[in-house]
Short mmCIF file of C-alpha atoms and ligand atoms in Angstrom, two decimals:
data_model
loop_
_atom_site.label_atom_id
_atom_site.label_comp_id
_atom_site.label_asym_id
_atom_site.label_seq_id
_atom_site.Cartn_x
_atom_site.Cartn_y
_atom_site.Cartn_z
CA UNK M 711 0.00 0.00 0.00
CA UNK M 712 1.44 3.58 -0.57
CA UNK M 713 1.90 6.03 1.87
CA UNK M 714 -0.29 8.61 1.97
CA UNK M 715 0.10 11.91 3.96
CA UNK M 716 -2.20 12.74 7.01
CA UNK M 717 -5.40 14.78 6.33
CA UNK M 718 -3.93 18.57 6.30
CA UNK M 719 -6.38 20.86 8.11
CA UNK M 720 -9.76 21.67 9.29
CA UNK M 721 -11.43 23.07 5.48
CA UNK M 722 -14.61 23.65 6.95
CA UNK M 723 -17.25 22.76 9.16
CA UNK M 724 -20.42 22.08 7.01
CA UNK M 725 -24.03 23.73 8.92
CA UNK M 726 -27.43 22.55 7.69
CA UNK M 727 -29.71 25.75 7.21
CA UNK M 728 -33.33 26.30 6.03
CA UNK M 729 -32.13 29.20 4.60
CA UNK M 730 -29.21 30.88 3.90
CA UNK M 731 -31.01 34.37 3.60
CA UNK M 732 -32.47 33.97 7.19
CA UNK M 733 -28.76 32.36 8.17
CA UNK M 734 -26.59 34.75 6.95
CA UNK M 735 -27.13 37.57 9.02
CA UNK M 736 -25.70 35.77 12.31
CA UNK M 737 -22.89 35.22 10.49
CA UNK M 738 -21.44 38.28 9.04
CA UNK M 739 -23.38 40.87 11.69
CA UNK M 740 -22.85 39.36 15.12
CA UNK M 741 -19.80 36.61 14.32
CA UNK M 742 -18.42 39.58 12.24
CA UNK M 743 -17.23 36.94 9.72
CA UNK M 744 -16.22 37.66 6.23
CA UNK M 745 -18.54 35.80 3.38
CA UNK M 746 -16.28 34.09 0.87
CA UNK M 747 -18.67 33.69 -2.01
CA UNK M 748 -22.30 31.75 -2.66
CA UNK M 749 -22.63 29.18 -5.39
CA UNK M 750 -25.07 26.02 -6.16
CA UNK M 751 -23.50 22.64 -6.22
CA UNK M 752 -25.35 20.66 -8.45
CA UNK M 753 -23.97 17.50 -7.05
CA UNK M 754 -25.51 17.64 -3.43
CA UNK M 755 -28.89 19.73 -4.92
CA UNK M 756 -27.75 22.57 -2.12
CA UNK M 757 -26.61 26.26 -1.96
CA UNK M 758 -23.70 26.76 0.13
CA UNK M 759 -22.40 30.23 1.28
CA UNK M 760 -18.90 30.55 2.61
CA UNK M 761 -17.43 32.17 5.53
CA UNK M 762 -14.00 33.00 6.03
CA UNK M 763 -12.71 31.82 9.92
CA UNK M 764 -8.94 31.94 10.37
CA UNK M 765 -7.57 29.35 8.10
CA UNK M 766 -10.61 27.30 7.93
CA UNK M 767 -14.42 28.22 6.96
CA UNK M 768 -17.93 27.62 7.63
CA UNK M 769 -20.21 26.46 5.02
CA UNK M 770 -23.37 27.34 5.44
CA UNK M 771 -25.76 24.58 3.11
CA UNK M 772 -29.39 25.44 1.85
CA UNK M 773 -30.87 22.52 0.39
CA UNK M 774 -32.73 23.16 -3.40
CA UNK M 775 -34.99 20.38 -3.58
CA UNK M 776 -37.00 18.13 -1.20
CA UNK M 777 -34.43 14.86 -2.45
CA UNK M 778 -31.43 17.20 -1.63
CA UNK M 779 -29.54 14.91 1.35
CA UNK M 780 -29.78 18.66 3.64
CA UNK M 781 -33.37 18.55 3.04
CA UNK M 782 -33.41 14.66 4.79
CA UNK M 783 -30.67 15.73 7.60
CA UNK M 784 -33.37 18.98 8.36
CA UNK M 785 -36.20 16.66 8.50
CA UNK M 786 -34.78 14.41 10.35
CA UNK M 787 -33.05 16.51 12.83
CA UNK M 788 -33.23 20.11 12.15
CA UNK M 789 -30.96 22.67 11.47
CA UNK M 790 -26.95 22.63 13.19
CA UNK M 791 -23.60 21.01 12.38
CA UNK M 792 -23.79 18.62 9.43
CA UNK M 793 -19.92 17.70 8.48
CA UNK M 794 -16.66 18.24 9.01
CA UNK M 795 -14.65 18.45 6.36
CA UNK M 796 -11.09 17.74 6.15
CA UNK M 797 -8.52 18.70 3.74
CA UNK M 798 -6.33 15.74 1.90
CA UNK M 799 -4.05 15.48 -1.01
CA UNK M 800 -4.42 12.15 -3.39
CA UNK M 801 -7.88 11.80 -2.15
CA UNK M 802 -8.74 8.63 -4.68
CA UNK M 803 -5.83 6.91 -2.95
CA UNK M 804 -6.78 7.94 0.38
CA UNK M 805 -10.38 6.65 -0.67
CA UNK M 806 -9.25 3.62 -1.60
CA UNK M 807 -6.89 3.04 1.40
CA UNK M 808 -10.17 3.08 3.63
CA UNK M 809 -11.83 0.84 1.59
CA UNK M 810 -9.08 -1.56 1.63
CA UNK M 811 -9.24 -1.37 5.47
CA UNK M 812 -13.18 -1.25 6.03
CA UNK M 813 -14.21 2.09 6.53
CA UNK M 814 -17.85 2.68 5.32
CA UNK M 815 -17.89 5.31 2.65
CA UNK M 816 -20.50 7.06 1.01
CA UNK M 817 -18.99 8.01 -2.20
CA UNK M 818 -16.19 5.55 -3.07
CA UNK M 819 -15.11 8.38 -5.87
CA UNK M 820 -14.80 11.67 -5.71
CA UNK M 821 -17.33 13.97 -6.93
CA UNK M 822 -17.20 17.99 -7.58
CA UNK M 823 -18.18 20.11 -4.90
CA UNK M 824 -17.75 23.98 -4.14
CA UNK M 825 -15.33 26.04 -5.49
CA UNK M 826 -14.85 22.81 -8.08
CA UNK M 827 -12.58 20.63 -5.21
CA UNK M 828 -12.59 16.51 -5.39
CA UNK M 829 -15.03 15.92 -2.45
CA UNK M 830 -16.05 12.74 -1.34
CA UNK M 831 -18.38 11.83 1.92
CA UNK M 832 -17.31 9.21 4.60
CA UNK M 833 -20.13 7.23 6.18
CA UNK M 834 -20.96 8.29 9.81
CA UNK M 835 -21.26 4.97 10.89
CA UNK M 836 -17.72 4.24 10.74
CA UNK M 837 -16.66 7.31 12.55
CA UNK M 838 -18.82 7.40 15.66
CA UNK M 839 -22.16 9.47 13.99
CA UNK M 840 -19.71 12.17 12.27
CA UNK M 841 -20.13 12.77 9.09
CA UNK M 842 -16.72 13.48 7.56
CA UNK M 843 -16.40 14.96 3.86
CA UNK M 844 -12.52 14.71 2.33
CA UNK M 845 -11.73 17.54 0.06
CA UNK M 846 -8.82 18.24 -2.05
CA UNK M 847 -8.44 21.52 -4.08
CA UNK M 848 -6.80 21.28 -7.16
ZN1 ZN V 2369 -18.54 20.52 2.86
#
């Protein structure tokens, strides 16, 4: 098996919202943080607005249709912290690494996420109920 490096930083912390109109506010009025950018991703059927926090960021997600995966997580248990996402390098070898060793994974490939970065989602039931996404930027 070839050696992979460890997972770099924090990217960002991924937050389930109704809205990202209603959500914003908070954000950039009383957290005083700096929005990034908003953009669809087609992929996950959600809006996701940006926020700039040191090195890492928030991502605020808004789903766009009922069969968007943030519209199930709302449903099922509201609004609040939906992922954490990591950043990698090599991320189909570090994919296929956890396969080989029996981590669960949601998307055995990566598919294109914000700001165009491989992202691919690890299943919460091999990490204790957290949702982990792994994100490279080309
Ligand atoms: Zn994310």
């Amino acid at each position: 098996m070839e050696k992979v490096d460890r997972p770099k930083k924090i990217e960002h912390i991924g937050i389930a919202v109704k809205s990202i109109n209603d959500s914003l506010p908070f954000y950039t009025n009383h957290l005083m943080l700096k929005l990034l950018g908003i953009e669809e991703v087609s992929s996950q059927k959600v809006r996701v607005a940006f926020l700039k926090i040191g090195d890492a960021k928030l991502e605020l997600l808004e789903p766009l249709s009922e069969d968007s995966p943030i519209s199930q997580f709302i449903k099922k248990r509201g609004e609040g912290i939906h992922h954490i996402a990591l950043a990698v390098d090599n991320i189909e070898l570090r994919l296929n690494e956890l396969k080989e060793n029996g981590v669960k994974l949601i998307h055995e490939s990566p598919v294109k996420g914000a700001a165009n970065a491989d992202v691919a989602f690890l299943h919460p039931k091999s990490a204790s109920g957290v949702l982990y996404e792994y994100c490279e930027k080309k």
